Coordinates of C-alpha atoms in Angstrom, one line a residue:
M1 CA 104.1 182.6 83.1
S2 CA 102.3 182.4 79.9
L3 CA 98.7 182.3 78.9
R4 CA 99.1 178.6 78.1
H5 CA 99.9 177.7 81.7
A6 CA 97.0 179.7 83.0
I7 CA 94.7 177.8 80.6
L8 CA 96.2 174.5 81.6
V9 CA 95.7 175.3 85.2
L10 CA 92.0 176.0 84.6
L11 CA 91.6 172.8 82.6
Q12 CA 93.4 170.5 85.1
D13 CA 90.3 169.6 87.0
Q14 CA 87.5 169.9 84.4
E15 CA 86.8 170.4 80.8
A16 CA 85.6 173.9 79.6
S17 CA 84.6 175.8 76.5
G18 CA 86.5 178.9 75.4
Y19 CA 83.6 180.9 76.7
D20 CA 83.9 179.1 80.1
L21 CA 87.6 179.9 80.2
A22 CA 87.0 183.6 79.4
R23 CA 84.5 183.8 82.2
E24 CA 87.0 182.2 84.6
F25 CA 89.6 184.7 83.5
A26 CA 87.1 187.5 84.3
N27 CA 86.0 186.0 87.7
S28 CA 88.9 184.1 89.3
I29 CA 92.3 183.7 87.5
G30 CA 91.9 187.3 86.4
L31 CA 93.3 188.0 89.8
V32 CA 96.7 187.1 88.5
W33 CA 96.5 187.0 84.7
N34 CA 94.4 188.9 82.2
A35 CA 93.4 187.6 78.8
T36 CA 90.8 188.6 76.1
H37 CA 88.5 186.1 74.5
Q38 CA 90.5 186.3 71.3
Q39 CA 93.8 185.6 73.1
I40 CA 92.2 182.6 74.9
Y41 CA 90.8 181.1 71.6
L42 CA 94.1 181.6 69.8
E43 CA 96.0 179.9 72.6
L44 CA 93.5 177.0 72.7
G45 CA 94.2 176.5 69.0
K46 CA 98.0 176.4 69.6
L47 CA 97.6 174.1 72.6
N48 CA 95.4 171.7 70.5
E49 CA 98.0 171.7 67.7
Q50 CA 100.7 170.8 70.3
H51 CA 98.5 168.0 71.7
M52 CA 98.3 169.7 75.2
V53 CA 94.6 169.9 75.0
S54 CA 91.9 168.1 73.1
F55 CA 88.3 168.9 72.5
R56 CA 85.0 167.3 71.8
H57 CA 82.0 168.8 70.0
V58 CA 78.8 169.3 71.9
P59 CA 75.7 169.9 69.7
Q60 CA 73.6 172.9 70.7
E61 CA 70.1 173.8 69.4
G62 CA 70.0 176.8 67.2
K63 CA 73.7 177.5 67.8
P64 CA 77.0 176.2 66.4
D65 CA 78.5 173.2 68.2
K66 CA 80.3 174.0 71.4
K67 CA 83.9 172.8 71.8
L68 CA 84.7 171.5 75.3
Y69 CA 88.5 171.4 75.9
S70 CA 90.3 169.1 78.3
I71 CA 93.9 168.8 79.2
T72 CA 95.8 165.9 77.7
E73 CA 98.7 163.9 79.3
D74 CA 101.1 166.0 77.3
G75 CA 99.5 169.2 78.7
R76 CA 99.5 167.8 82.2
Q77 CA 103.3 167.0 81.9
E78 CA 103.9 170.5 80.6
L79 CA 102.0 172.0 83.5
I80 CA 104.0 169.8 86.0
R81 CA 107.3 170.9 84.3
W82 CA 106.3 174.5 84.5
L83 CA 105.1 174.3 88.1
K84 CA 108.6 173.0 89.1
K85 CA 110.4 176.0 87.7
P86 CA 110.9 179.1 89.8
A87 CA 108.3 181.8 88.9
G88 CA 110.7 184.8 88.9
P89 CA 109.7 188.3 89.9
A90 CA 106.3 189.7 89.0
R91 CA 106.2 192.5 86.4
I92 CA 104.1 195.5 87.1
R93 CA 102.6 197.4 84.2
D94 CA 100.5 200.2 85.7
A95 CA 99.8 203.2 83.4
F96 CA 98.3 205.2 86.3
M97 CA 101.5 204.8 88.4
V98 CA 103.4 206.2 85.5
K99 CA 101.0 209.1 85.3
V100 CA 101.6 209.8 89.0
A101 CA 105.3 209.6 88.5
G102 CA 105.0 212.3 85.8
G103 CA 102.4 214.1 87.8
Q104 CA 104.3 217.4 88.0
L105 CA 103.2 218.0 84.4
A106 CA 99.6 216.8 84.9
D107 CA 96.5 218.5 86.0
S108 CA 96.0 217.3 89.6
G109 CA 92.2 217.5 89.1
A110 CA 92.4 215.1 86.2
L111 CA 94.6 212.7 88.2
L112 CA 92.2 212.9 91.1
G113 CA 89.3 212.1 88.8
E114 CA 91.1 209.1 87.3
L115 CA 92.2 208.0 90.8
E116 CA 88.5 208.0 91.9
Q117 CA 87.4 205.9 88.9
L118 CA 90.2 203.4 89.4
S119 CA 89.4 203.3 93.2
K120 CA 85.8 202.5 92.4
Q121 CA 86.9 199.6 90.1
R122 CA 89.3 198.3 92.8
R123 CA 86.5 198.5 95.5
E124 CA 84.2 196.5 93.2
R125 CA 87.0 193.9 92.5
L126 CA 87.7 193.7 96.3
A127 CA 84.0 193.0 96.9
T128 CA 84.0 190.3 94.2
F129 CA 87.1 188.7 95.7
E130 CA 85.8 188.9 99.3
A131 CA 82.5 187.2 98.1
L132 CA 84.5 184.5 96.3
A133 CA 86.7 183.9 99.4
Q134 CA 83.5 183.6 101.5
R135 CA 82.0 181.0 99.1
L136 CA 85.3 179.1 99.1
D137 CA 85.3 179.2 102.9
E138 CA 81.7 177.9 103.0
Q139 CA 82.5 175.1 100.5
G140 CA 85.4 174.1 102.7
R141 CA 88.7 176.0 102.7
E142 CA 90.8 172.8 102.8
E143 CA 89.1 171.4 99.7
N144 CA 89.7 174.8 97.9
L145 CA 93.0 175.7 99.5
Y146 CA 94.9 176.8 96.4
S147 CA 92.0 178.8 95.0
Y148 CA 91.4 180.3 98.5
L149 CA 95.1 181.3 98.8
T150 CA 95.1 183.0 95.4
V151 CA 91.9 184.9 96.2
R152 CA 93.4 186.1 99.5
R153 CA 96.3 187.5 97.6
G154 CA 93.9 189.3 95.4
I155 CA 92.1 190.7 98.4
L156 CA 95.3 192.0 100.0
D157 CA 96.5 193.5 96.7
Q158 CA 93.2 195.4 96.3
R159 CA 93.3 196.6 99.9
A160 CA 97.0 197.8 99.5
W161 CA 96.2 199.6 96.3
L162 CA 93.2 201.4 97.9
Q163 CA 95.4 202.4 100.8
W164 CA 98.0 203.8 98.4
A165 CA 95.2 205.6 96.5
E166 CA 94.1 207.3 99.6
E167 CA 97.6 208.5 100.3
V168 CA 97.8 209.8 96.7
R169 CA 94.4 211.5 97.0
Q170 CA 95.4 213.3 100.2
A171 CA 98.8 214.4 98.8
L172 CA 97.2 215.7 95.6
E173 CA 94.5 217.6 97.4
H174 CA 97.1 219.1 99.8
A175 CA 99.4 220.0 96.8
S176 CA 96.5 221.6 94.8
V177 CA 95.6 223.9 97.8
G178 CA 98.8 226.0 97.3
L179 CA 98.6 226.2 93.5
P180 CA 97.6 229.6 92.0
T181 CA 94.3 229.7 90.0
S182 CA 94.4 230.9 86.5

């Protein structure tokens, strides 16, 4: 998957500004794909050059004009083409898991501290996803089926990570009991 496809997915039903897209990445599609404001704006420029999106200027008082992007027929055809291709396996890039793998050289107290910070972030993300799932349910799950299914995956991912984190915490606390103090 590329950023271009994530943007096209977000634009398939309604036009949006770059800011709107960045907010959607932070709140919903960020479940499965992360992007910075800069990456989004760069990709929008490329998509516009390739005629996969178009934009219109919306005047704003006291601010520069806003650009509202929408998917073009070329963009819709690219999205359909991409949707027909197999996705392939997901890649995991988790620096903390690498730290745990190399943990024999690490300070277990530092790992536990980082684990707690990451767990707090995951609990917050879980609460956000659960609230989003409830809103989608209230709006009508059938009408929001694909968004709902994506959010459910996010919920399950967060719960699984938090369960793993608890196992790590217990193992590190148990291992640190037998270590000599210096």
